[in-house]
Amino acid sequence: MIAAGGSEREMRDPTKRVFIKTYGCQMNVYDSARMAELLAPLGYARTQAAEDADLVILNTCHIREKAAEKVFSELGQLRHLKTRRERQGARTLIAVAGCVAQAEGAEILARAPYVDFVFGPQAYHHLPEMVTRAAQERRPLIDTGFHAKFDTLPEARSAAGVSAFLTVQEGCDKFCTFCVVPYTRGAEYSRPVAAILAEARALVGGGAREITLLGQNVNAYHGHGLDGREWRLADLVRALADIEGLARIRYTTSHPRDVDEALVAAHRDMPKLMPFLHLPVQSGSDRVLRAMNRRYKAAEYRQVVARLREARPDLALSTDLIVGFPGESEEDFRATLDLVAEIGFAQAFSFKYSPRPGTPAAAAPHQVADEIKAERLRRLQTMLSRQQRAFNAACVGRTLPVLLEKPGRHPGQLVGRSPFLQSVHLDAGAARIGDIVPALISAAGANSLAGRLAA
């Protein structure tokens, strides 16, 4: 006999299941992992199928175009799943988390009243309480407050893989006119150094060989240091480099205004700090940069790159670029092409400008027609693709240290990462996952390399 409110599956297996769908940035990936850790003491194990889940969490991102509408489309599908499981005697809780939840929490509950609870990126430390309340009270809940969540989060558990993310900074005080982050993630907050080092040691103890430090403005980091003074990102990197077993350190995303001399020196002096940096420029036009409130000129961006490359000549760069920002002229766009041609990027993320509700740029005059934005994006991406292919092709014949991360698509194949964040495919036994091996690069594609173990 099945107890009231319990399905046959629940009687066979008392473990509850949570399905977490993660949208957007690496910080959301980190947040989703922490959510799963918080739910484990309540008996929830992660599942890869929403159909099997007692709890479904959509961890959303507000950066991409029409992000909210994509979430509502997903919720429509989940509504049918929820109804179907209820007919089978099981209950599925639905939650929306992340930046869309923060920006549009009330709208979500109004348009999708079958959602059980909504919480922002600064409130997920309350997740166990919200799950319990939602199950008992059967009324929608919302928490979009800005809380000091890292003060109450439990210690992170060990890493699930060879490469791990570690959030060290959140929020943004820059207020770029196109960006919602200050409104969804709040003001800049830097975690204390001691807490970061403790989490990093736990990740390394769980098998991580590489850690990527995360922050909306990660190089604006200014946390409480071990000596009582304020530490910057370079200080933190140097402390992390002393952790035995940690072989590689990366960080993202950076702001050009926060590249100080100490960080440049760290790239010169710290072998564990990988020679790859994501440094968004957004535009090559001073007029557009001013309208974006980026607080630097194109020449200053060039100077930052020159300082970094002088310190680390093999440094590879990636960037973010927006075309068709309100008021962008053909001359402005050509200035972007000129900057890209001069600097050369190993990777890049480029987008047509799309308005974000509540941001100053959304209400700016002289919005650029979509067909013009599309044509400019095509021209820009042609140049960027050519640069990425050229960078990858230049690796052929070189022997690169590759951190082997996971099995590849073919039997006997592993996939790893070069120092420049390229995927590298080669033949090696699964026992070598976690090793850093010399790989002779034999072929280059648009987005990856192929090679073989070097003698």
mmCIF file of C-alpha atoms in Angstrom, residues 2-388:
data_model
loop_
_atom_site.group_PDB
_atom_site.id
_atom_site.type_symbol
_atom_site.label_atom_id
_atom_site.label_comp_id
_atom_site.label_asym_id
_atom_site.label_seq_id
_atom_site.Cartn_x
_atom_site.Cartn_y
_atom_site.Cartn_z
ATOM 1 C CA ILE A 2 1.294 3.467 -0.906
ATOM 2 C CA ALA A 3 1.104 6.217 1.698
ATOM 3 C CA ALA A 4 -1.004 9.245 0.877
ATOM 4 C CA GLY A 5 0.933 11.693 -1.268
ATOM 5 C CA GLY A 6 3.672 9.156 -2.110
ATOM 6 C CA SER A 7 4.277 7.573 -5.490
ATOM 7 C CA GLU A 8 5.302 3.972 -6.118
ATOM 8 C CA ARG A 9 8.799 5.189 -7.077
ATOM 9 C CA GLU A 10 9.081 7.082 -3.785
ATOM 10 C CA MET A 11 8.205 3.942 -1.818
ATOM 11 C CA ARG A 12 10.856 1.944 -3.647
ATOM 12 C CA ASP A 13 13.505 4.679 -3.338
ATOM 13 C CA PRO A 14 13.194 7.180 -0.484
ATOM 14 C CA THR A 15 15.806 9.465 -2.059
ATOM 15 C CA LYS A 16 14.303 12.624 -3.490
ATOM 16 C CA ARG A 17 15.600 13.985 -6.770
ATOM 17 C CA VAL A 18 16.405 17.517 -7.893
ATOM 18 C CA PHE A 19 16.889 18.622 -11.491
ATOM 19 C CA ILE A 20 18.810 21.892 -11.870
ATOM 20 C CA LYS A 21 18.956 23.522 -15.290
ATOM 21 C CA THR A 22 21.708 26.107 -15.470
ATOM 22 C CA TYR A 23 21.677 28.994 -17.908
ATOM 23 C CA GLY A 24 24.461 31.439 -18.712
ATOM 24 C CA CYS A 25 27.719 32.151 -16.973
ATOM 25 C CA GLN A 26 30.219 30.078 -15.009
ATOM 26 C CA MET A 27 29.041 31.742 -11.811
ATOM 27 C CA ASN A 28 25.641 30.164 -12.335
ATOM 28 C CA VAL A 29 27.378 26.794 -12.726
ATOM 29 C CA TYR A 30 29.067 27.387 -9.369
ATOM 30 C CA ASP A 31 25.786 28.512 -7.783
ATOM 31 C CA SER A 32 23.965 25.423 -9.065
ATOM 32 C CA ALA A 33 26.580 23.172 -7.507
ATOM 33 C CA ARG A 34 26.199 24.960 -4.175
ATOM 34 C CA MET A 35 22.401 24.607 -4.387
ATOM 35 C CA ALA A 36 22.798 20.856 -4.835
ATOM 36 C CA GLU A 37 25.051 20.743 -1.764
ATOM 37 C CA LEU A 38 22.492 22.644 0.310
ATOM 38 C CA LEU A 39 19.750 20.209 -0.708
ATOM 39 C CA ALA A 40 21.725 17.042 0.019
ATOM 40 C CA PRO A 41 20.981 17.066 3.783
ATOM 41 C CA LEU A 42 17.265 17.144 2.885
ATOM 42 C CA GLY A 43 17.716 13.894 0.974
ATOM 43 C CA TYR A 44 17.890 15.329 -2.551
ATOM 44 C CA ALA A 45 20.205 13.789 -5.143
ATOM 45 C CA ARG A 46 20.767 15.395 -8.552
ATOM 46 C CA THR A 47 19.144 13.849 -11.602
ATOM 47 C CA GLN A 48 19.694 14.618 -15.281
ATOM 48 C CA ALA A 49 16.011 14.221 -16.162
ATOM 49 C CA ALA A 50 13.310 16.670 -15.130
ATOM 50 C CA GLU A 51 10.746 13.870 -15.531
ATOM 51 C CA ASP A 52 12.248 12.075 -12.511
ATOM 52 C CA ALA A 53 12.528 15.125 -10.279
ATOM 53 C CA ASP A 54 10.682 15.979 -7.097
ATOM 54 C CA LEU A 55 12.165 19.481 -7.376
ATOM 55 C CA VAL A 56 13.051 21.371 -10.559
ATOM 56 C CA ILE A 57 15.172 24.531 -10.343
ATOM 57 C CA LEU A 58 15.767 26.817 -13.327
ATOM 58 C CA ASN A 59 18.915 28.804 -12.499
ATOM 59 C CA THR A 60 18.501 31.662 -14.951
ATOM 60 C CA CYS A 61 20.661 34.286 -16.643
ATOM 61 C CA HIS A 62 19.501 37.725 -17.774
ATOM 62 C CA ILE A 63 22.393 38.558 -20.106
ATOM 63 C CA ARG A 64 21.206 36.959 -23.327
ATOM 64 C CA GLU A 65 18.446 38.311 -25.549
ATOM 65 C CA LYS A 66 14.868 37.379 -24.624
ATOM 66 C CA ALA A 67 16.132 35.543 -21.537
ATOM 67 C CA ALA A 68 12.871 35.956 -19.641
ATOM 68 C CA GLU A 69 10.725 34.655 -22.494
ATOM 69 C CA LYS A 70 12.902 31.558 -22.760
ATOM 70 C CA VAL A 71 12.324 30.931 -19.067
ATOM 71 C CA PHE A 72 8.539 31.272 -19.456
ATOM 72 C CA SER A 73 8.666 28.838 -22.397
ATOM 73 C CA GLU A 74 10.517 26.317 -20.229
ATOM 74 C CA LEU A 75 8.037 26.844 -17.403
ATOM 75 C CA GLY A 76 5.160 26.061 -19.766
ATOM 76 C CA GLN A 77 6.665 22.645 -20.420
ATOM 77 C CA LEU A 78 7.263 22.066 -16.720
ATOM 78 C CA ARG A 79 3.611 22.843 -15.988
ATOM 79 C CA HIS A 80 2.583 19.793 -18.027
ATOM 80 C CA LEU A 81 5.189 17.685 -16.220
ATOM 81 C CA LYS A 82 3.894 18.838 -12.857
ATOM 82 C CA THR A 83 0.285 18.024 -13.781
ATOM 83 C CA ARG A 84 1.244 14.595 -15.125
ATOM 84 C CA ARG A 85 3.177 13.656 -11.978
ATOM 85 C CA GLU A 86 0.328 14.833 -9.759
ATOM 86 C CA ARG A 87 -1.993 12.442 -11.590
ATOM 87 C CA GLN A 88 0.501 9.703 -10.758
ATOM 88 C CA GLY A 89 0.371 10.576 -7.068
ATOM 89 C CA ALA A 90 3.703 12.422 -6.994
ATOM 90 C CA ARG A 91 4.432 16.091 -6.448
ATOM 91 C CA THR A 92 7.021 18.193 -8.266
ATOM 92 C CA LEU A 93 8.074 21.544 -6.851
ATOM 93 C CA ILE A 94 9.129 24.144 -9.423
ATOM 94 C CA ALA A 95 11.529 26.962 -8.556
ATOM 95 C CA VAL A 96 13.073 29.790 -10.559
ATOM 96 C CA ALA A 97 16.452 31.096 -9.407
ATOM 97 C CA GLY A 98 19.130 33.424 -10.704
ATOM 98 C CA CYS A 99 19.108 36.804 -12.384
ATOM 99 C CA VAL A 100 15.770 36.541 -14.213
ATOM 100 C CA ALA A 101 14.202 35.593 -10.894
ATOM 101 C CA GLN A 102 15.811 38.625 -9.261
ATOM 102 C CA ALA A 103 14.666 41.020 -11.982
ATOM 103 C CA GLU A 104 11.192 39.629 -12.625
ATOM 104 C CA GLY A 105 10.205 37.599 -9.581
ATOM 105 C CA ALA A 106 6.699 39.026 -9.165
ATOM 106 C CA GLU A 107 6.044 38.774 -12.905
ATOM 107 C CA ILE A 108 7.053 35.100 -12.862
ATOM 108 C CA LEU A 109 4.541 34.276 -10.133
ATOM 109 C CA ALA A 110 1.842 36.317 -11.903
ATOM 110 C CA ARG A 111 2.338 34.637 -15.284
ATOM 111 C CA ALA A 112 3.175 31.169 -13.954
ATOM 112 C CA PRO A 113 1.230 30.727 -10.690
ATOM 113 C CA TYR A 114 2.112 27.022 -10.629
ATOM 114 C CA VAL A 115 5.708 27.995 -9.743
ATOM 115 C CA ASP A 116 6.243 27.170 -6.078
ATOM 116 C CA PHE A 117 9.021 29.607 -5.228
ATOM 117 C CA VAL A 118 11.322 32.210 -6.730
ATOM 118 C CA PHE A 119 14.675 33.327 -5.340
ATOM 119 C CA GLY A 120 17.489 35.571 -6.494
ATOM 120 C CA PRO A 121 21.217 34.818 -6.743
ATOM 121 C CA GLN A 122 21.870 36.355 -3.315
ATOM 122 C CA ALA A 123 19.214 34.256 -1.569
ATOM 123 C CA TYR A 124 19.970 30.627 -2.390
ATOM 124 C CA HIS A 125 21.446 30.010 1.056
ATOM 125 C CA HIS A 126 17.769 30.036 2.147
ATOM 126 C CA LEU A 127 16.971 27.197 -0.265
ATOM 127 C CA PRO A 128 16.431 24.410 2.316
ATOM 128 C CA GLU A 129 13.991 26.613 4.226
ATOM 129 C CA MET A 130 12.138 27.568 1.034
ATOM 130 C CA VAL A 131 11.805 23.952 -0.072
ATOM 131 C CA THR A 132 10.378 22.947 3.310
ATOM 132 C CA ARG A 133 7.965 25.875 3.415
ATOM 133 C CA ALA A 134 6.811 25.387 -0.181
ATOM 134 C CA ALA A 135 6.078 21.717 0.483
ATOM 135 C CA GLN A 136 4.120 22.496 3.657
ATOM 136 C CA GLU A 137 2.360 25.775 2.926
ATOM 137 C CA ARG A 138 1.427 25.170 -0.713
ATOM 138 C CA ARG A 139 1.573 28.844 -1.585
ATOM 139 C CA PRO A 140 4.072 30.697 -3.800
ATOM 140 C CA LEU A 141 7.147 32.079 -2.065
ATOM 141 C CA ILE A 142 9.589 34.750 -3.198
ATOM 142 C CA ASP A 143 12.984 35.870 -1.878
ATOM 143 C CA THR A 144 14.811 38.438 -3.988
ATOM 144 C CA GLY A 145 16.590 40.221 -1.171
ATOM 145 C CA PHE A 146 20.287 41.050 -1.237
ATOM 146 C CA HIS A 147 21.789 38.961 1.549
ATOM 147 C CA ALA A 148 25.360 38.248 2.654
ATOM 148 C CA LYS A 149 24.977 34.641 1.588
ATOM 149 C CA PHE A 150 28.622 33.607 1.887
ATOM 150 C CA ASP A 151 28.519 34.352 5.618
ATOM 151 C CA THR A 152 25.989 31.549 6.124
ATOM 152 C CA LEU A 153 26.718 29.035 3.355
ATOM 153 C CA PRO A 154 28.224 25.775 4.628
ATOM 154 C CA GLU A 155 31.702 24.778 3.542
ATOM 155 C CA ALA A 156 31.815 23.647 -0.071
ATOM 156 C CA ARG A 157 32.222 19.945 -0.647
ATOM 157 C CA SER A 158 34.996 18.424 -2.740
ATOM 158 C CA ALA A 159 35.227 18.996 -6.469
ATOM 159 C CA ALA A 160 33.287 16.910 -8.935
ATOM 160 C CA GLY A 161 36.025 17.075 -11.553
ATOM 161 C CA VAL A 162 39.547 18.004 -12.516
ATOM 162 C CA SER A 163 38.635 21.649 -13.155
ATOM 163 C CA ALA A 164 36.567 23.613 -10.635
ATOM 164 C CA PHE A 165 34.976 27.040 -10.334
ATOM 165 C CA LEU A 166 35.339 29.126 -7.182
ATOM 166 C CA THR A 167 33.410 32.374 -6.707
ATOM 167 C CA VAL A 168 35.575 34.994 -4.987
ATOM 168 C CA GLN A 169 33.699 38.186 -5.867
ATOM 169 C CA GLU A 170 30.129 39.080 -6.761
ATOM 170 C CA GLY A 171 28.208 42.109 -7.894
ATOM 171 C CA CYS A 172 29.239 45.207 -9.783
ATOM 172 C CA ASP A 173 29.632 48.925 -9.071
ATOM 173 C CA LYS A 174 30.448 49.906 -12.663
ATOM 174 C CA PHE A 175 26.882 50.430 -13.971
ATOM 175 C CA CYS A 176 27.543 49.969 -17.678
ATOM 176 C CA THR A 177 24.443 51.345 -19.377
ATOM 177 C CA PHE A 178 23.626 48.063 -21.172
ATOM 178 C CA CYS A 179 24.039 45.714 -18.203
ATOM 179 C CA VAL A 180 21.614 44.360 -15.581
ATOM 180 C CA VAL A 181 24.232 42.864 -13.249
ATOM 181 C CA PRO A 182 24.269 45.720 -10.676
ATOM 182 C CA TYR A 183 20.504 45.315 -10.377
ATOM 183 C CA THR A 184 20.420 41.513 -10.204
ATOM 184 C CA ARG A 185 23.657 40.707 -8.330
ATOM 185 C CA GLY A 186 23.940 43.882 -6.287
ATOM 186 C CA ALA A 187 26.976 45.861 -5.173
ATOM 187 C CA GLU A 188 30.506 44.469 -5.307
ATOM 188 C CA TYR A 189 31.309 42.023 -2.534
ATOM 189 C CA SER A 190 34.618 40.207 -2.035
ATOM 190 C CA ARG A 191 34.879 37.072 0.072
ATOM 191 C CA PRO A 192 37.546 36.890 2.822
ATOM 192 C CA VAL A 193 40.815 35.287 1.752
ATOM 193 C CA ALA A 194 40.684 32.639 4.489
ATOM 194 C CA ALA A 195 37.301 31.355 3.275
ATOM 195 C CA ILE A 196 38.507 31.211 -0.326
ATOM 196 C CA LEU A 197 41.678 29.331 0.581
ATOM 197 C CA ALA A 198 39.696 26.832 2.665
ATOM 198 C CA GLU A 199 37.332 26.164 -0.232
ATOM 199 C CA ALA A 200 40.225 25.880 -2.675
ATOM 200 C CA ARG A 201 41.963 23.310 -0.466
ATOM 201 C CA ALA A 202 38.734 21.311 -0.281
ATOM 202 C CA LEU A 203 38.417 21.399 -4.074
ATOM 203 C CA VAL A 204 42.008 20.250 -4.525
ATOM 204 C CA GLY A 205 41.488 17.535 -1.920
ATOM 205 C CA GLY A 206 38.553 16.336 -4.022
ATOM 206 C CA GLY A 207 40.651 16.030 -7.170
ATOM 207 C CA ALA A 208 40.709 19.503 -8.729
ATOM 208 C CA ARG A 209 43.971 20.353 -10.480
ATOM 209 C CA GLU A 210 42.737 23.645 -11.918
ATOM 210 C CA ILE A 211 40.615 26.353 -10.301
ATOM 211 C CA THR A 212 38.954 29.254 -12.107
ATOM 212 C CA LEU A 213 38.245 32.217 -9.857
ATOM 213 C CA LEU A 214 34.896 33.797 -10.640
ATOM 214 C CA GLY A 215 33.461 37.266 -10.251
ATOM 215 C CA GLN A 216 31.398 39.753 -12.199
ATOM 216 C CA ASN A 217 34.466 42.006 -11.845
ATOM 217 C CA VAL A 218 36.903 39.460 -10.521
ATOM 218 C CA ASN A 219 39.949 41.712 -10.782
ATOM 219 C CA ALA A 220 38.166 44.283 -8.613
ATOM 220 C CA TYR A 221 38.587 41.760 -5.784
ATOM 221 C CA HIS A 222 39.388 43.457 -2.444
ATOM 222 C CA GLY A 223 38.879 40.895 0.293
ATOM 223 C CA HIS A 224 40.003 40.775 3.918
ATOM 224 C CA GLY A 225 43.489 39.243 3.866
ATOM 225 C CA LEU A 226 45.283 36.864 6.194
ATOM 226 C CA ASP A 227 47.374 39.729 7.575
ATOM 227 C CA GLY A 228 44.362 41.927 8.331
ATOM 228 C CA ARG A 229 44.829 44.249 5.379
ATOM 229 C CA GLU A 230 42.856 44.390 2.136
ATOM 230 C CA TRP A 231 44.119 41.961 -0.484
ATOM 231 C CA ARG A 232 43.730 42.425 -4.229
ATOM 232 C CA LEU A 233 43.430 39.667 -6.816
ATOM 233 C CA ALA A 234 47.191 39.375 -7.320
ATOM 234 C CA ASP A 235 47.669 38.751 -3.587
ATOM 235 C CA LEU A 236 44.979 36.073 -3.667
ATOM 236 C CA VAL A 237 46.521 34.350 -6.692
ATOM 237 C CA ARG A 238 49.912 34.209 -4.972
ATOM 238 C CA ALA A 239 48.378 32.601 -1.887
ATOM 239 C CA LEU A 240 46.469 30.062 -3.955
ATOM 240 C CA ALA A 241 49.649 29.157 -5.843
ATOM 241 C CA ASP A 242 51.095 27.816 -2.584
ATOM 242 C CA ILE A 243 48.422 25.103 -2.331
ATOM 243 C CA GLU A 244 50.066 21.758 -2.990
ATOM 244 C CA GLY A 245 48.356 19.846 -5.783
ATOM 245 C CA LEU A 246 46.838 22.924 -7.443
ATOM 246 C CA ALA A 247 48.520 23.110 -10.822
ATOM 247 C CA ARG A 248 46.616 25.826 -12.661
ATOM 248 C CA ILE A 249 44.833 29.071 -11.802
ATOM 249 C CA ARG A 250 42.535 31.114 -14.042
ATOM 250 C CA TYR A 251 40.145 34.004 -13.405
ATOM 251 C CA THR A 252 37.178 35.578 -15.164
ATOM 252 C CA THR A 253 35.605 38.057 -15.899
ATOM 253 C CA SER A 254 37.884 41.088 -15.773
ATOM 254 C CA HIS A 255 37.366 44.806 -16.314
ATOM 255 C CA PRO A 256 40.129 46.749 -18.086
ATOM 256 C CA ARG A 257 40.073 49.501 -15.435
ATOM 257 C CA ASP A 258 40.981 47.015 -12.701
ATOM 258 C CA VAL A 259 44.155 45.574 -14.247
ATOM 259 C CA ASP A 260 46.705 46.938 -11.781
ATOM 260 C CA GLU A 261 50.491 46.585 -11.848
ATOM 261 C CA ALA A 262 50.447 43.840 -9.218
ATOM 262 C CA LEU A 263 48.190 41.722 -11.435
ATOM 263 C CA VAL A 264 50.410 42.338 -14.454
ATOM 264 C CA ALA A 265 53.386 41.230 -12.343
ATOM 265 C CA ALA A 266 51.508 38.098 -11.279
ATOM 266 C CA HIS A 267 51.130 37.123 -14.934
ATOM 267 C CA ARG A 268 54.880 37.590 -15.303
ATOM 268 C CA ASP A 269 55.962 35.783 -12.145
ATOM 269 C CA MET A 270 53.397 33.041 -11.417
ATOM 270 C CA PRO A 271 53.771 29.903 -13.591
ATOM 271 C CA LYS A 272 50.496 28.506 -12.226
ATOM 272 C CA LEU A 273 48.564 31.528 -13.558
ATOM 273 C CA MET A 274 47.595 30.449 -17.064
ATOM 274 C CA PRO A 275 48.543 32.651 -20.056
ATOM 275 C CA PHE A 276 44.933 33.226 -21.083
ATOM 276 C CA LEU A 277 42.827 36.222 -20.096
ATOM 277 C CA HIS A 278 39.248 37.198 -20.837
ATOM 278 C CA LEU A 279 39.271 41.007 -21.018
ATOM 279 C CA PRO A 280 36.021 42.456 -22.428
ATOM 280 C CA VAL A 281 36.423 45.609 -24.519
ATOM 281 C CA GLN A 282 32.820 45.852 -25.871
ATOM 282 C CA SER A 283 33.665 48.482 -28.530
ATOM 283 C CA GLY A 284 36.620 50.140 -30.204
ATOM 284 C CA SER A 285 34.904 53.521 -30.430
ATOM 285 C CA ASP A 286 35.542 56.089 -27.703
ATOM 286 C CA ARG A 287 32.155 57.646 -28.343
ATOM 287 C CA VAL A 288 30.373 54.323 -27.864
ATOM 288 C CA LEU A 289 32.502 53.399 -24.857
ATOM 289 C CA ARG A 290 31.505 56.698 -23.259
ATOM 290 C CA ALA A 291 27.827 56.003 -23.967
ATOM 291 C CA MET A 292 28.289 52.536 -22.431
ATOM 292 C CA ASN A 293 29.853 54.113 -19.303
ATOM 293 C CA ARG A 294 32.870 51.818 -19.650
ATOM 294 C CA ARG A 295 35.179 54.505 -18.157
ATOM 295 C CA TYR A 296 38.142 53.905 -20.462
ATOM 296 C CA LYS A 297 39.120 54.839 -23.986
ATOM 297 C CA ALA A 298 40.206 52.459 -26.721
ATOM 298 C CA ALA A 299 43.792 53.687 -26.371
ATOM 299 C CA GLU A 300 43.747 52.818 -22.664
ATOM 300 C CA TYR A 301 42.554 49.309 -23.469
ATOM 301 C CA ARG A 302 45.426 48.974 -25.939
ATOM 302 C CA GLN A 303 47.859 50.126 -23.249
ATOM 303 C CA VAL A 304 46.574 47.531 -20.774
ATOM 304 C CA VAL A 305 47.042 44.798 -23.380
ATOM 305 C CA ALA A 306 50.550 46.040 -24.158
ATOM 306 C CA ARG A 307 51.532 45.931 -20.468
ATOM 307 C CA LEU A 308 50.194 42.406 -20.099
ATOM 308 C CA ARG A 309 51.905 41.148 -23.234
ATOM 309 C CA GLU A 310 55.182 42.723 -22.205
ATOM 310 C CA ALA A 311 54.936 40.836 -18.914
ATOM 311 C CA ARG A 312 53.758 37.568 -20.492
ATOM 312 C CA PRO A 313 54.608 37.456 -24.234
ATOM 313 C CA ASP A 314 52.658 34.225 -24.842
ATOM 314 C CA LEU A 315 49.451 35.634 -23.306
ATOM 315 C CA ALA A 316 46.315 34.848 -25.332
ATOM 316 C CA LEU A 317 43.283 37.101 -25.059
ATOM 317 C CA SER A 318 39.556 36.658 -25.402
ATOM 318 C CA THR A 319 36.994 39.429 -25.256
ATOM 319 C CA ASP A 320 33.338 40.483 -25.416
ATOM 320 C CA LEU A 321 32.056 42.779 -28.169
ATOM 321 C CA ILE A 322 28.677 44.431 -28.740
ATOM 322 C CA VAL A 323 27.648 45.754 -32.157
ATOM 323 C CA GLY A 324 24.762 48.088 -32.862
ATOM 324 C CA PHE A 325 24.778 49.874 -29.521
ATOM 325 C CA PRO A 326 22.360 52.846 -29.616
ATOM 326 C CA GLY A 327 23.859 55.602 -31.731
ATOM 327 C CA GLU A 328 26.677 53.450 -33.151
ATOM 328 C CA SER A 329 27.659 54.774 -36.572
ATOM 329 C CA GLU A 330 29.520 52.995 -39.322
ATOM 330 C CA GLU A 331 32.600 54.969 -38.282
ATOM 331 C CA ASP A 332 32.204 53.730 -34.707
ATOM 332 C CA PHE A 333 31.872 50.166 -35.917
ATOM 333 C CA ARG A 334 34.985 50.465 -38.073
ATOM 334 C CA ALA A 335 36.887 51.620 -35.005
ATOM 335 C CA THR A 336 35.908 48.304 -33.404
ATOM 336 C CA LEU A 337 37.157 46.397 -36.453
ATOM 337 C CA ASP A 338 40.421 48.349 -36.305
ATOM 338 C CA LEU A 339 40.947 47.504 -32.625
ATOM 339 C CA VAL A 340 40.211 43.815 -33.199
ATOM 340 C CA ALA A 341 42.584 43.701 -36.181
ATOM 341 C CA GLU A 342 45.347 45.375 -34.164
ATOM 342 C CA ILE A 343 45.100 43.322 -30.974
ATOM 343 C CA GLY A 344 44.137 39.873 -32.279
ATOM 344 C CA PHE A 345 42.013 37.607 -30.123
ATOM 345 C CA ALA A 346 42.313 33.868 -29.603
ATOM 346 C CA GLN A 347 38.610 33.700 -28.711
ATOM 347 C CA ALA A 348 35.748 36.181 -28.567
ATOM 348 C CA PHE A 349 32.072 36.459 -27.728
ATOM 349 C CA SER A 350 30.236 38.922 -29.958
ATOM 350 C CA PHE A 351 26.589 39.954 -29.890
ATOM 351 C CA LYS A 352 24.062 42.312 -31.369
ATOM 352 C CA TYR A 353 22.960 44.866 -28.805
ATOM 353 C CA SER A 354 19.600 43.961 -27.293
ATOM 354 C CA PRO A 355 17.827 46.161 -24.724
ATOM 355 C CA ARG A 356 17.577 45.020 -21.117
ATOM 356 C CA PRO A 357 14.538 46.449 -19.315
ATOM 357 C CA GLY A 358 15.488 48.976 -16.667
ATOM 358 C CA THR A 359 18.931 49.778 -18.081
ATOM 359 C CA PRO A 360 19.690 53.303 -19.370
ATOM 360 C CA ALA A 361 20.611 52.107 -22.856
ATOM 361 C CA ALA A 362 17.196 50.504 -23.336
ATOM 362 C CA ALA A 363 15.611 53.973 -23.381
ATOM 363 C CA ALA A 364 18.417 55.685 -25.309
ATOM 364 C CA PRO A 365 17.610 57.416 -28.596
ATOM 365 C CA HIS A 366 18.958 56.368 -31.996
ATOM 366 C CA GLN A 367 18.446 52.619 -31.628
ATOM 367 C CA VAL A 368 20.181 50.823 -34.509
ATOM 368 C CA ALA A 369 18.036 48.869 -36.953
ATOM 369 C CA ASP A 370 18.245 45.110 -36.557
ATOM 370 C CA GLU A 371 19.319 44.511 -40.158
ATOM 371 C CA ILE A 372 22.271 46.886 -39.658
ATOM 372 C CA LYS A 373 23.228 45.130 -36.425
ATOM 373 C CA ALA A 374 23.055 41.746 -38.148
ATOM 374 C CA GLU A 375 25.255 42.898 -41.038
ATOM 375 C CA ARG A 376 27.854 44.400 -38.682
ATOM 376 C CA LEU A 377 27.884 41.282 -36.518
ATOM 377 C CA ARG A 378 28.505 39.156 -39.607
ATOM 378 C CA ARG A 379 31.515 41.279 -40.596
ATOM 379 C CA LEU A 380 32.909 41.264 -37.070
ATOM 380 C CA GLN A 381 32.479 37.530 -36.591
ATOM 381 C CA THR A 382 34.180 36.840 -39.898
ATOM 382 C CA MET A 383 37.270 38.652 -38.623
ATOM 383 C CA LEU A 384 37.110 37.040 -35.176
ATOM 384 C CA SER A 385 36.698 33.552 -36.651
ATOM 385 C CA ARG A 386 39.703 34.124 -38.868
ATOM 386 C CA GLN A 387 41.781 35.190 -35.862
ATOM 387 C CA GLN A 388 40.732 32.185 -33.772
#
